[in-house]
């Protein structure tokens, strides 16, 4: 490779900037020209592509969001859109691409490589941690720590008023943010799509607690849970437990912003470095992951298809520890 492009795509996640910085500086170290593509695949189609240098990525490792901006591109899912995008890469001689994002972004990368032979490497960046082939995704640690500090605050006020709080966290179809933040804040119940815990069980446990005058309770619910999120859960719980003073908090996009944690900066730097090394070594169409503290390469089509498996001891731990 002599010229590579880098883009961030899909929902932003804290640490994307650290990843961009690592890609740009590693490429420059190897004498490779590096181009930043703005606004994900939309910018590739609209020709918003500019050469970057070492200074373009100064003072960004600590910043949330993404200096390249991001988007979920509808046009890129059309053949015509991809053709336009490819032309803009071709005219600059870009012969490698680093795509920082999640599942949807990798699907785009896979198509680009299949249809036009552009070698791509994916870096897993999503707060949802819903990707196969890696123990970490860039942004998850920051998001879950943000959720933990918010839920700690909620517990203070819940405790002061003897209230039941239903807190909804993000995660799309995955329950990792809910599971991790719920365990770390001592939530009495956690509702995630990967687990079968029914609302009947939650009602039974809360009414047992009501009988022994334990009125302060936190239920952390993943937005992807079948109950329809915190409002859906609250409606059902209120109708069965009318004496509990119940409130709902939806954390929302707060979880996406903020300065990345040390862990997110480290994995972003390590993965960004390996993305460029991988392109140089001719290892294409893979997603870079970290697995058992070793860099792991998952074919992009596998990363798109497979789901990360959640260890099954977690929900048992929740039930035993939150009594
Ligand atoms: O994938 C990241 C994520 O924050 C999900 O947790 C959430 O479901 C979704 O993006 C929200 O998307 P948007 O920012 O488009 O509202």
Coordinates of C-alpha atoms and ligand atoms in Angstrom, one line a residue:
X1 CA 0.0 0.0 0.0
X2 CA 1.1 3.5 -0.7
X3 CA -2.0 5.6 0.0
X4 CA -4.7 4.7 2.5
X5 CA -8.0 6.3 3.6
X6 CA -9.4 6.3 7.1
X7 CA -13.0 6.9 8.0
X8 CA -15.4 6.7 11.0
X9 CA -18.8 5.4 10.3
X10 CA -22.0 4.6 12.2
X11 CA -22.7 5.8 15.7
X12 CA -19.7 7.6 17.2
X13 CA -17.9 6.1 20.2
X14 CA -15.4 7.6 22.6
X15 CA -11.9 6.6 21.5
X16 CA -12.5 7.0 17.7
X17 CA -10.2 10.0 17.7
X18 CA -7.5 8.0 19.4
X19 CA -7.9 5.3 16.7
X20 CA -7.7 7.9 13.9
X21 CA -4.5 9.4 15.5
X22 CA -2.9 5.9 15.6
X23 CA -3.8 5.1 12.0
X24 CA -2.5 8.5 10.7
X25 CA 0.8 8.4 12.7
X26 CA 1.6 4.7 11.9
X27 CA 0.9 5.3 8.2
X28 CA 3.1 8.4 8.2
X29 CA 5.9 6.5 10.1
X30 CA 5.9 4.0 7.2
X31 CA 5.9 6.7 4.5
X32 CA 2.3 6.0 3.5
X33 CA 0.1 8.9 2.5
X34 CA -3.1 9.0 4.5
X35 CA -6.4 10.6 3.6
X36 CA -9.2 11.4 6.0
X37 CA -12.7 10.7 4.7
X38 CA -15.3 12.9 6.3
X39 CA -18.8 11.8 7.4
X40 CA -18.3 8.1 6.8
X41 CA -19.4 6.7 3.5
X42 CA -21.4 9.8 2.7
X43 CA -18.2 11.8 2.5
X44 CA -16.6 9.1 0.3
X45 CA -19.5 9.5 -2.1
X46 CA -19.5 13.4 -1.9
X47 CA -15.7 13.5 -2.3
X48 CA -15.0 15.0 1.1
X49 CA -11.5 13.5 1.3
X50 CA -8.4 15.3 2.5
X51 CA -4.8 14.4 3.1
X52 CA -3.8 14.3 6.7
X53 CA -0.5 14.8 8.4
X54 CA 0.9 14.2 11.9
X55 CA -0.4 17.6 13.1
X56 CA -3.9 17.0 11.9
X57 CA -4.3 14.5 14.7
X58 CA -2.6 16.5 17.5
X59 CA -4.5 17.1 20.7
X60 CA -7.3 14.7 19.9
X61 CA -6.5 11.5 21.9
X62 CA -8.5 12.8 24.9
X63 CA -11.5 14.0 22.9
X64 CA -14.9 12.2 22.5
X65 CA -16.8 12.2 19.1
X66 CA -14.8 12.0 15.9
X67 CA -12.8 14.8 14.1
X68 CA -13.7 13.1 10.8
X69 CA -17.4 13.1 11.7
X70 CA -19.6 10.2 11.1
X71 CA -22.9 9.1 9.4
X72 CA -25.0 6.1 8.6
X73 CA -25.1 6.3 4.8
X74 CA -28.2 5.1 3.0
X75 CA -26.7 6.0 -0.4
X76 CA -23.8 3.6 0.1
X77 CA -26.2 0.7 0.2
X78 CA -27.0 1.4 -3.5
X79 CA -24.6 0.2 -6.2
X80 CA -24.5 3.6 -7.7
X81 CA -23.5 5.2 -4.4
X82 CA -20.6 2.7 -4.0
X83 CA -19.5 3.3 -7.6
X84 CA -19.2 7.0 -6.9
X85 CA -17.4 6.4 -3.7
X86 CA -14.9 4.0 -5.4
X87 CA -14.2 6.6 -8.1
X88 CA -13.2 9.1 -5.5
X89 CA -10.8 6.7 -4.0
X90 CA -9.4 5.6 -7.3
X91 CA -8.7 9.0 -8.6
X92 CA -6.4 9.6 -5.6
X93 CA -4.8 6.3 -5.9
X94 CA -6.0 5.1 -2.5
X95 CA -5.2 1.4 -2.3
X96 CA -6.2 0.6 1.3
X97 CA -8.9 1.6 3.7
X98 CA -9.3 1.6 7.5
X99 CA -12.9 1.6 8.6
X100 CA -13.6 2.5 12.2
X101 CA -17.1 1.6 13.2
X102 CA -19.5 -1.3 13.9
X103 CA -21.4 -4.0 12.1
X104 CA -23.0 -1.8 9.5
X105 CA -19.8 0.0 8.7
X106 CA -18.0 -3.4 8.1
X107 CA -20.8 -4.5 5.8
X108 CA -20.0 -1.4 3.7
X109 CA -16.2 -2.2 3.8
X110 CA -16.9 -5.8 2.7
X111 CA -18.9 -4.7 -0.3
X112 CA -16.3 -2.2 -1.3
X113 CA -13.6 -4.9 -1.2
X114 CA -15.7 -7.5 -3.0
X115 CA -16.9 -5.2 -5.8
X116 CA -13.8 -3.1 -6.4
X117 CA -10.9 -4.9 -4.8
X118 CA -10.1 -2.2 -2.3
X119 CA -8.3 -3.9 0.6
X120 CA -10.1 -3.0 3.9
X121 CA -9.4 -3.4 7.6
X122 CA -12.0 -2.8 10.2
X123 CA -11.5 -1.4 13.7
X124 CA -14.3 -2.3 16.1
X125 CA -15.7 0.9 17.5
X126 CA -19.1 0.9 19.2
X127 CA -20.4 1.5 22.6
X128 CA -22.6 -1.6 22.2
X129 CA -19.7 -4.2 22.4
X130 CA -21.8 -6.4 20.1
X131 CA -19.0 -7.6 17.8
X132 CA -17.6 -11.1 17.5
X133 CA -13.8 -11.7 17.5
X134 CA -12.8 -9.2 20.2
X135 CA -13.0 -8.8 23.9
X136 CA -13.1 -5.1 23.6
X137 CA -14.7 -2.5 21.3
X138 CA -13.5 1.1 21.3
X139 CA -15.9 3.2 23.3
X140 CA -17.6 0.5 25.4
X141 CA -15.5 1.1 28.5
X142 CA -16.2 4.8 28.5
X143 CA -19.9 4.4 27.8
X144 CA -20.3 1.8 30.6
X145 CA -18.4 4.0 33.1
X146 CA -20.6 7.0 32.2
X147 CA -23.6 4.8 32.8
X148 CA -22.2 3.7 36.1
X149 CA -21.6 7.2 37.3
X150 CA -25.1 8.2 36.3
X151 CA -26.7 5.2 38.0
X152 CA -24.7 5.9 41.2
X153 CA -26.3 9.3 41.3
X154 CA -29.7 7.9 40.7
X155 CA -29.2 5.5 43.6
X156 CA -28.5 8.4 45.9
X157 CA -31.9 10.0 45.2
X158 CA -33.7 6.7 45.0
X159 CA -32.4 5.9 48.5
X160 CA -33.4 9.3 49.8
X161 CA -37.0 8.8 48.7
X162 CA -37.4 5.0 49.0
X163 CA -38.1 4.7 45.3
X164 CA -37.9 2.2 42.5
X165 CA -36.0 3.4 39.5
X166 CA -36.1 1.9 36.1
X167 CA -33.0 3.0 34.2
X168 CA -32.7 2.5 30.5
X169 CA -29.3 2.2 28.9
X170 CA -28.3 1.9 25.2
X171 CA -26.9 -1.1 23.4
X172 CA -29.2 -1.6 20.4
X173 CA -29.9 -5.3 20.3
X174 CA -27.1 -6.2 22.9
X175 CA -27.3 -6.1 26.7
X176 CA -23.6 -5.5 27.5
X177 CA -24.0 -1.9 28.8
X178 CA -26.9 -3.0 30.9
X179 CA -25.2 -6.0 32.3
X180 CA -21.9 -4.4 33.1
X181 CA -23.4 -1.1 34.5
X182 CA -26.1 -3.0 36.4
X183 CA -23.6 -5.4 38.1
X184 CA -21.2 -2.5 38.9
X185 CA -24.0 -0.4 40.5
X186 CA -25.6 -3.3 42.4
X187 CA -28.9 -3.1 40.5
X188 CA -31.5 -5.4 41.9
X189 CA -32.7 -6.5 38.5
X190 CA -31.1 -6.4 35.0
X191 CA -33.2 -6.9 31.9
X192 CA -31.2 -7.8 28.7
X193 CA -32.2 -9.3 25.4
X194 CA -29.7 -12.2 25.8
X195 CA -31.4 -13.5 29.0
X196 CA -34.9 -14.9 29.5
X197 CA -35.6 -13.2 32.9
X198 CA -39.3 -12.4 32.6
X199 CA -41.1 -9.4 34.0
X200 CA -43.1 -11.8 36.2
X201 CA -39.8 -12.8 37.9
X202 CA -39.0 -9.1 38.4
X203 CA -42.5 -8.5 39.8
X204 CA -42.2 -11.4 42.2
X205 CA -38.8 -10.3 43.5
X206 CA -39.9 -6.7 44.0
X207 CA -43.0 -7.7 45.8
X208 CA -41.1 -10.0 48.1
X209 CA -38.7 -7.0 48.8
X210 CA -41.7 -4.7 49.4
X211 CA -42.9 -7.2 52.1
X212 CA -39.6 -6.9 53.9
X213 CA -39.6 -3.1 53.5
X214 CA -36.8 -3.0 51.0
X215 CA -38.2 -0.1 48.9
X216 CA -35.0 1.2 47.2
X217 CA -34.6 -0.7 44.0
X218 CA -32.9 -0.2 40.7
X219 CA -33.9 -2.1 37.6
X220 CA -31.4 -1.5 34.7
X221 CA -33.0 -2.3 31.3
X222 CA -31.3 -2.6 28.0
X223 CA -33.1 -0.6 25.3
X224 CA -33.2 -3.7 23.2
X225 CA -35.1 -5.8 25.8
X226 CA -38.5 -7.1 24.5
X227 CA -40.4 -5.1 27.1
X228 CA -40.0 -2.0 25.0
X229 CA -37.5 -0.3 27.2
X230 CA -37.8 1.5 30.6
X231 CA -41.3 3.0 29.9
X232 CA -42.7 -0.3 28.9
X233 CA -41.2 -2.0 32.0
X234 CA -42.5 0.9 34.3
X235 CA -46.0 0.6 33.0
X236 CA -46.2 -3.1 33.8
X237 CA -44.5 -2.8 37.2
X238 CA -46.7 0.1 38.2
X239 CA -49.8 -1.8 37.4
X240 CA -48.7 -4.8 39.5
X241 CA -47.0 -2.9 42.3
X242 CA -49.1 0.3 42.7
X243 CA -47.7 1.0 46.2
X244 CA -44.1 1.4 45.0
X245 CA -43.0 5.0 44.1
X246 CA -41.6 4.4 40.7
X247 CA -39.6 6.7 38.4
X248 CA -38.0 6.2 35.0
X249 CA -34.6 7.6 33.7
X250 CA -33.5 7.1 30.1
X251 CA -29.7 7.8 29.9
X252 CA -29.7 8.2 26.1
X253 CA -26.9 9.8 24.2
X254 CA -25.0 10.9 27.3
X255 CA -23.5 7.4 27.0
X256 CA -22.0 8.2 23.6
X257 CA -20.0 11.4 24.5
X258 CA -17.2 12.4 26.8
X259 CA -13.5 11.9 27.1
X260 CA -12.4 8.3 26.5
X261 CA -11.2 6.2 29.4
X262 CA -7.5 5.1 29.6
X263 CA -8.6 1.6 28.4
X264 CA -10.4 3.0 25.3
X265 CA -7.4 5.2 24.4
X266 CA -5.1 2.2 24.8
X267 CA -7.1 -0.3 22.7
X268 CA -7.8 2.4 20.1
X269 CA -4.0 3.1 19.8
X270 CA -3.1 -0.5 19.7
X271 CA -5.8 -1.5 17.1
X272 CA -5.1 1.6 15.0
X273 CA -1.4 0.7 14.8
X274 CA -2.2 -2.9 13.9
X275 CA -4.7 -1.9 11.2
X276 CA -1.9 -0.2 9.2
X277 CA 0.6 -2.9 9.9
X278 CA -2.0 -5.4 8.7
X279 CA -2.6 -3.5 5.4
X280 CA 1.2 -3.3 4.9
X281 CA 1.6 -7.1 5.4
X282 CA -1.2 -7.8 2.9
X283 CA -3.7 -9.1 5.5
X284 CA -6.9 -7.7 4.1
X285 CA -10.6 -7.8 4.8
X286 CA -10.2 -8.5 8.5
X287 CA -11.5 -6.9 11.6
X288 CA -8.7 -6.2 14.2
X289 CA -9.7 -7.4 17.7
X290 CA -8.0 -8.0 21.0
X291 CA -8.6 -11.5 22.4
X292 CA -6.7 -12.8 25.5
X293 CA -4.4 -9.8 25.2
X294 CA -3.3 -10.8 21.7
X295 CA -4.2 -9.1 18.5
X296 CA -6.8 -11.2 16.7
X297 CA -7.8 -11.0 13.0
X298 CA -11.4 -12.0 12.1
X299 CA -12.4 -12.2 8.5
X300 CA -14.8 -9.2 8.0
X301 CA -17.6 -11.4 6.6
X302 CA -17.4 -13.5 9.8
X303 CA -17.3 -10.4 12.0
X304 CA -20.5 -9.2 10.3
X305 CA -22.3 -12.5 10.6
X306 CA -21.4 -13.9 14.0
X307 CA -22.6 -12.7 17.4
X308 CA -20.5 -12.3 20.5
X309 CA -21.4 -14.9 23.1
X310 CA -22.1 -13.6 26.6
X311 CA -20.7 -15.7 29.4
X312 CA -23.6 -17.5 31.1
X313 CA -22.4 -17.0 34.7
X314 CA -23.3 -13.3 34.7
X315 CA -27.0 -13.5 35.2
X316 CA -26.6 -16.0 38.0
X317 CA -24.1 -13.7 39.7
X318 CA -26.7 -10.9 39.4
X319 CA -29.3 -13.0 41.1
X320 CA -27.1 -14.0 44.0
X321 CA -25.5 -10.7 44.6
X322 CA -28.6 -8.5 44.4
X323 CA -30.7 -9.9 47.2
Ligands
LIG1 O1 -24.8 1.8 18.2 C1 -24.7 2.8 19.1 C2 -26.0 3.3 19.5 O2 -25.8 4.4 20.5 C3 -27.0 2.3 20.1 O3 -26.7 1.9 21.4 C4 -28.3 3.0 19.9 O4 -29.3 2.0 19.8 C5 -28.1 3.8 18.6 O5 -26.7 3.9 18.4 C6 -28.7 5.1 18.6 O6 -28.6 5.7 17.4 P1 -28.8 7.2 17.0 O7 -27.6 7.9 17.5 O8 -28.9 7.2 15.5 O9 -30.0 7.7 17.7

